[in-house]
XYZ file of C-alpha atoms in Angstrom:
386
model
C 94.893 79.219 78.122
C 93.853 80.077 74.506
C 93.572 83.165 72.089
C 90.079 82.530 72.344
C 89.571 83.651 76.644
C 91.093 86.425 74.907
C 88.690 87.706 72.313
C 85.994 86.984 75.425
C 87.871 88.657 77.776
C 87.881 91.664 75.508
C 84.819 91.986 74.494
C 83.598 91.252 78.323
C 85.763 94.548 78.929
C 84.246 96.375 75.918
C 88.199 97.139 74.454
C 88.789 98.735 71.487
C 89.849 96.862 68.542
C 92.787 99.482 66.791
C 94.124 96.871 63.163
C 97.441 97.363 63.140
C 98.184 98.839 60.084
C 96.143 102.430 61.251
C 99.674 102.867 63.337
C 102.700 104.200 61.482
C 106.249 105.667 62.554
C 106.432 102.380 64.939
C 109.256 102.962 67.309
C 110.892 100.241 70.547
C 110.934 102.800 73.416
C 111.287 99.981 76.324
C 110.587 96.311 77.402
C 109.658 94.215 79.790
C 109.786 90.653 81.327
C 106.742 89.524 78.693
C 106.892 91.791 75.656
C 108.353 94.910 74.572
C 106.900 98.555 73.978
C 106.546 100.471 70.784
C 105.832 104.308 70.477
C 103.274 104.517 67.474
C 101.638 107.583 65.301
C 97.522 106.273 65.162
C 97.008 107.869 61.904
C 93.133 108.807 62.051
C 93.630 111.325 64.316
C 98.169 111.817 64.387
C 97.724 110.824 68.469
C 100.978 108.815 69.660
C 100.204 106.133 71.426
C 101.822 103.370 73.471
C 102.536 99.563 71.729
C 102.996 96.775 74.554
C 103.546 93.563 73.059
C 102.398 90.083 74.234
C 103.484 86.711 72.146
C 100.551 84.037 72.234
C 103.102 81.999 74.693
C 101.559 85.249 77.141
C 97.629 85.497 76.926
C 97.287 84.989 80.211
C 99.684 87.627 81.029
C 97.507 89.877 78.550
C 94.384 88.261 80.246
C 95.944 89.661 83.462
C 96.965 93.102 82.909
C 93.460 93.900 80.754
C 91.361 92.909 83.837
C 93.779 95.336 86.610
C 93.677 98.322 84.111
C 89.776 97.655 83.742
C 90.009 98.326 88.163
C 91.559 101.211 88.123
C 90.846 103.257 85.115
C 88.768 105.324 85.705
C 91.564 107.048 88.134
C 92.998 109.914 86.333
C 96.524 109.100 87.466
C 96.798 105.898 86.022
C 97.944 105.474 82.592
C 94.773 104.351 80.059
C 94.115 100.945 78.417
C 92.581 102.014 75.137
C 92.149 98.853 73.470
C 94.160 96.109 71.308
C 95.776 94.910 68.185
C 97.384 92.609 67.090
C 100.281 92.253 64.491
C 99.387 91.188 60.854
C 101.087 88.087 61.340
C 98.891 87.056 64.204
C 102.257 86.141 66.537
C 101.813 89.427 68.873
C 99.102 90.970 70.270
C 99.374 94.371 71.204
C 97.929 95.874 74.356
C 97.133 100.406 73.150
C 97.721 102.172 76.091
C 98.237 106.531 76.715
C 101.521 108.040 75.613
C 103.324 109.793 78.579
C 105.209 112.409 76.613
C 106.977 113.373 79.253
C 108.964 110.656 79.855
C 109.854 108.392 83.626
C 109.734 110.019 86.456
C 113.845 110.240 87.056
C 113.856 111.595 82.999
C 111.315 114.295 84.580
C 113.376 114.964 87.552
C 117.290 115.322 85.545
C 115.597 118.289 83.396
C 113.313 120.431 85.524
C 114.474 119.698 89.027
C 115.613 123.385 89.644
C 112.679 125.217 88.074
C 110.289 123.393 90.670
C 109.008 124.442 93.956
C 107.601 122.612 96.965
C 104.074 123.652 95.275
C 105.284 121.108 92.204
C 107.111 119.150 94.673
C 103.724 118.347 96.597
C 101.927 118.260 94.245
C 103.609 115.013 92.437
C 104.020 113.383 95.761
C 100.243 113.792 96.345
C 99.733 112.294 92.704
C 102.000 109.565 93.640
C 100.298 109.172 96.512
C 96.480 108.794 95.266
C 97.683 106.395 92.582
C 98.846 104.196 95.396
C 95.871 104.372 97.054
C 93.573 103.567 94.308
C 95.860 99.991 93.337
C 95.487 99.481 97.543
C 91.791 100.317 97.786
C 91.057 97.955 94.650
C 93.481 94.980 96.554
C 96.259 94.822 94.108
C 99.535 95.393 95.229
C 102.423 97.617 93.015
C 105.554 96.538 94.758
C 108.553 97.475 92.141
C 107.920 101.328 92.701
C 110.959 103.011 91.362
C 111.359 106.487 89.202
C 112.226 104.791 86.171
C 108.565 102.770 85.597
C 106.435 106.382 86.899
C 105.310 108.364 84.130
C 105.012 112.283 83.670
C 101.686 113.553 81.373
C 101.461 117.291 80.917
C 103.191 117.648 84.945
C 101.590 115.027 86.061
C 102.504 111.749 87.569
C 100.671 108.575 85.686
C 101.916 105.187 86.772
C 102.224 101.912 84.697
C 103.643 98.838 84.558
C 101.909 97.319 87.975
C 100.630 94.261 85.973
C 102.723 92.262 87.402
C 101.653 93.508 91.103
C 100.260 90.732 91.693
C 102.647 88.084 92.368
C 105.511 87.951 94.433
C 108.863 87.969 92.652
C 111.452 85.382 92.464
C 114.765 86.876 94.222
C 116.026 85.973 90.326
C 113.635 89.083 89.829
C 114.944 91.449 91.515
C 117.635 93.698 89.464
C 120.090 95.745 91.370
C 119.241 98.963 90.411
C 116.212 98.963 91.904
C 117.376 97.713 95.673
C 117.441 101.562 96.931
C 113.392 101.418 96.399
C 112.757 97.799 97.850
C 111.827 97.338 101.847
C 115.128 95.892 103.080
C 111.940 93.165 104.211
C 111.234 92.152 101.461
C 114.203 89.301 101.361
C 112.289 87.739 104.014
C 108.854 87.502 101.988
C 109.891 86.411 97.990
C 110.391 82.961 97.165
C 108.884 79.590 97.358
C 106.999 79.330 100.841
C 105.139 82.627 99.439
C 103.468 80.918 97.315
C 101.362 78.251 99.091
C 99.472 80.312 101.758
C 95.845 79.564 103.628
C 93.440 83.178 103.011
C 93.920 84.064 106.285
C 97.979 84.052 105.611
C 97.783 85.831 102.481
C 95.791 88.309 103.797
C 98.845 88.914 106.224
C 101.088 88.961 103.445
C 99.653 91.704 101.036
C 98.827 94.023 104.287
C 102.635 93.424 104.448
C 104.077 93.533 100.873
C 100.749 97.056 100.651
C 103.856 98.243 103.822
C 106.826 97.297 100.677
C 104.989 99.907 98.699
C 104.768 102.597 101.664
C 108.947 101.765 101.818
C 109.681 102.768 98.201
C 106.971 105.779 97.886
C 109.075 107.372 100.910
C 112.258 106.792 99.039
C 110.553 109.066 95.695
C 109.835 111.605 98.209
C 113.199 112.185 99.211
C 113.752 111.438 95.843
C 111.519 114.741 94.811
C 112.993 116.581 97.890
C 116.725 115.978 95.740
C 116.459 115.455 92.337
C 118.313 113.067 92.642
C 118.134 108.843 92.204
C 119.108 107.703 95.921
C 122.591 106.825 96.885
C 123.840 107.818 93.246
C 127.264 107.564 94.712
C 127.206 104.089 95.817
C 127.175 101.072 93.415
C 123.951 99.126 93.213
C 124.934 95.496 94.869
C 123.919 93.370 97.254
C 126.451 95.479 99.551
C 124.041 98.328 99.755
C 120.930 96.071 99.883
C 122.750 94.095 103.378
C 123.553 98.203 104.248
C 120.576 99.645 103.963
C 118.316 96.147 105.861
C 121.030 97.213 108.248
C 119.461 100.962 108.566
C 121.226 103.013 105.849
C 119.256 105.543 104.694
C 119.736 108.932 102.705
C 120.086 112.512 104.280
C 117.876 114.721 104.491
C 118.250 117.318 101.776
C 119.115 121.403 103.183
C 115.591 122.783 103.277
C 113.077 120.521 102.625
C 109.888 121.328 105.039
C 109.966 119.328 108.441
C 106.453 118.412 107.772
C 107.760 116.516 104.975
C 110.555 114.913 105.668
C 109.220 113.513 108.322
C 106.106 112.032 106.484
C 108.932 110.290 104.327
C 110.921 109.296 107.221
C 108.159 107.458 108.788
C 107.840 105.846 105.502
C 111.164 104.153 105.150
C 111.164 102.867 108.479
C 112.519 99.517 109.156
C 109.408 98.082 110.964
C 107.294 97.912 108.694
C 103.494 98.596 111.528
C 105.161 102.088 112.396
C 104.695 102.912 108.692
C 101.621 104.926 107.640
C 98.668 103.750 105.398
C 98.417 105.350 101.980
C 95.468 106.901 103.278
C 97.445 108.468 106.264
C 99.945 109.594 103.177
C 96.880 111.417 101.572
C 95.655 112.685 104.355
C 99.019 114.718 105.507
C 99.634 115.588 102.327
C 96.240 117.055 101.068
C 96.583 120.422 103.286
C 100.567 120.897 102.457
C 99.089 120.890 98.622
C 96.840 123.298 99.249
C 98.227 125.518 101.912
C 101.310 125.746 99.449
C 98.205 126.837 96.821
C 97.322 129.773 99.067
C 100.846 130.904 99.722
C 101.522 131.647 95.884
C 97.670 133.539 95.554
C 97.124 136.883 96.070
C 93.586 137.516 96.864
C 91.300 140.300 96.650
C 89.754 141.402 99.375
C 87.619 143.914 100.975
C 86.646 147.440 98.924
C 87.382 151.298 98.891
C 86.258 153.868 97.278
C 88.767 155.078 94.397
C 88.275 158.673 93.242
C 84.822 158.250 91.119
C 84.521 154.056 91.653
C 84.368 150.642 93.710
C 87.243 149.046 93.732
C 88.927 145.946 95.297
C 92.013 146.405 98.099
C 95.332 143.295 97.460
C 96.930 141.753 100.098
C 99.259 138.753 100.156
C 97.904 135.807 101.958
C 99.538 134.375 104.679
C 98.925 131.240 106.909
C 100.263 129.918 110.047
C 99.598 126.597 111.060
C 97.487 125.467 108.404
C 94.817 128.326 109.228
C 94.493 131.245 106.726
C 93.256 133.863 108.494
C 93.378 137.581 107.040
C 92.639 141.013 108.904
C 90.924 143.298 107.250
C 91.113 147.442 106.965
C 88.809 148.708 109.910
C 85.913 150.271 108.017
C 85.835 148.366 105.075
C 82.949 146.084 104.085
C 83.256 142.616 105.587
C 82.874 140.695 102.304
C 86.231 137.778 103.578
C 86.624 136.678 106.624
C 89.347 133.234 106.596
C 90.025 129.676 105.440
C 91.044 126.874 107.782
C 92.553 124.439 105.703
C 93.243 122.255 108.883
C 92.366 118.617 107.666
C 91.184 119.453 104.561
C 88.198 121.284 105.760
C 87.765 125.052 103.802
C 85.279 127.757 105.228
C 84.886 130.799 103.374
C 82.393 134.098 103.056
C 81.110 135.107 99.939
C 83.371 136.941 97.782
C 82.791 140.006 95.828
C 86.102 139.215 93.646
C 88.157 136.943 93.930
C 91.405 136.537 91.221
C 93.134 133.094 91.199
C 96.384 132.673 89.511
C 96.864 129.012 89.667
C 100.257 126.926 87.913
C 98.666 125.128 85.417
C 99.810 121.304 86.616
C 97.997 122.670 90.437
C 94.937 123.683 88.679
C 93.067 119.852 89.080
C 94.035 119.670 92.778
C 92.958 122.496 93.471
C 89.674 122.459 91.686
C 88.817 118.810 93.324
C 89.618 120.791 96.408
C 86.957 123.166 95.523
C 84.258 121.112 94.188
C 84.485 118.940 97.955
C 84.334 121.202 100.233
C 82.478 124.350 98.817
C 78.928 124.297 98.988
C 77.502 125.635 95.295
C 80.282 127.331 94.862
C 80.066 130.273 91.926
C 82.680 130.188 90.153
C 83.638 132.027 86.804
C 87.405 130.777 85.802
C 89.156 131.312 82.076
C 93.129 129.974 81.229
C 95.768 132.002 80.752
C 99.463 131.122 79.940
C 102.045 133.262 81.870
């Protein structure tokens, strides 16, 4: 495929062209099967960006990646593709992408795990699930999910490196470093036979591969609960792969909420047909996240006369079985009834006064929930650091 095809692709998807001399402080930070990855400073505004290189022999790879990003670039949990550049020697093309300042999920957990509460962990799990849901809805299977290629930006998940997702990898391309995350079934679907499928067989194959993503998600959910790499005390080799294929799984970490451990245990079930779909995972996690937010809120409700002024009373919010129910003091005006959070539905009365203290990394999730379930909310909010 020629560079003309690439130029046509760039025009078709309206990508910005960056001159290579617009970047400085270029530093190699990684590499992959088809090129190197650099961190660079864009001189125009000092913003850090990522440059992913491709040589001219891989023009088809660039076009493939551009097309994939075009399908999912609207989603906030995806690393953004900003444009394209070319080295001064014209020997390499570079995709210009968003830079994730938090590094990989593995690095993030190593540095911050003990400061994370269950609300934080649920939030990361839901963000990851939403990202994979976006891929699956667009007919894309990731097939290489592990904590070293999931990124963190401003304490939130960002998904990258899914450009090879539609292709079935050869066995020689599988690294032992990712064995704990790989569906044991994957060793039965890779190879030459998988390349020659009719449309019916291909649809079945894609469905099977989506279930492989679900397996990887189960392992990642466990990693979020433990802060550790899976099977950290065991050598990553063919022997470990065989033991996993025979049913070896990590033990549930003490203190893990039962609903969460049940969910990830279903995800890594040996039988792909017993694993949930990504939408079922999202539907299960969403009320977990909202319940955790509610647990940590202080809501003002009811009014009382304090001297010469009316003030709101304050009580901690409690919930049971997914339903938030606050009993008002006898004789107080009823300005708050209940919130029913089961199945992500919220029913609320009019609040005269409502003060929410929401961690910054949970604000987007909470606000999305409010916009989705409350009709014409009259809300004034301010953002403060605590």
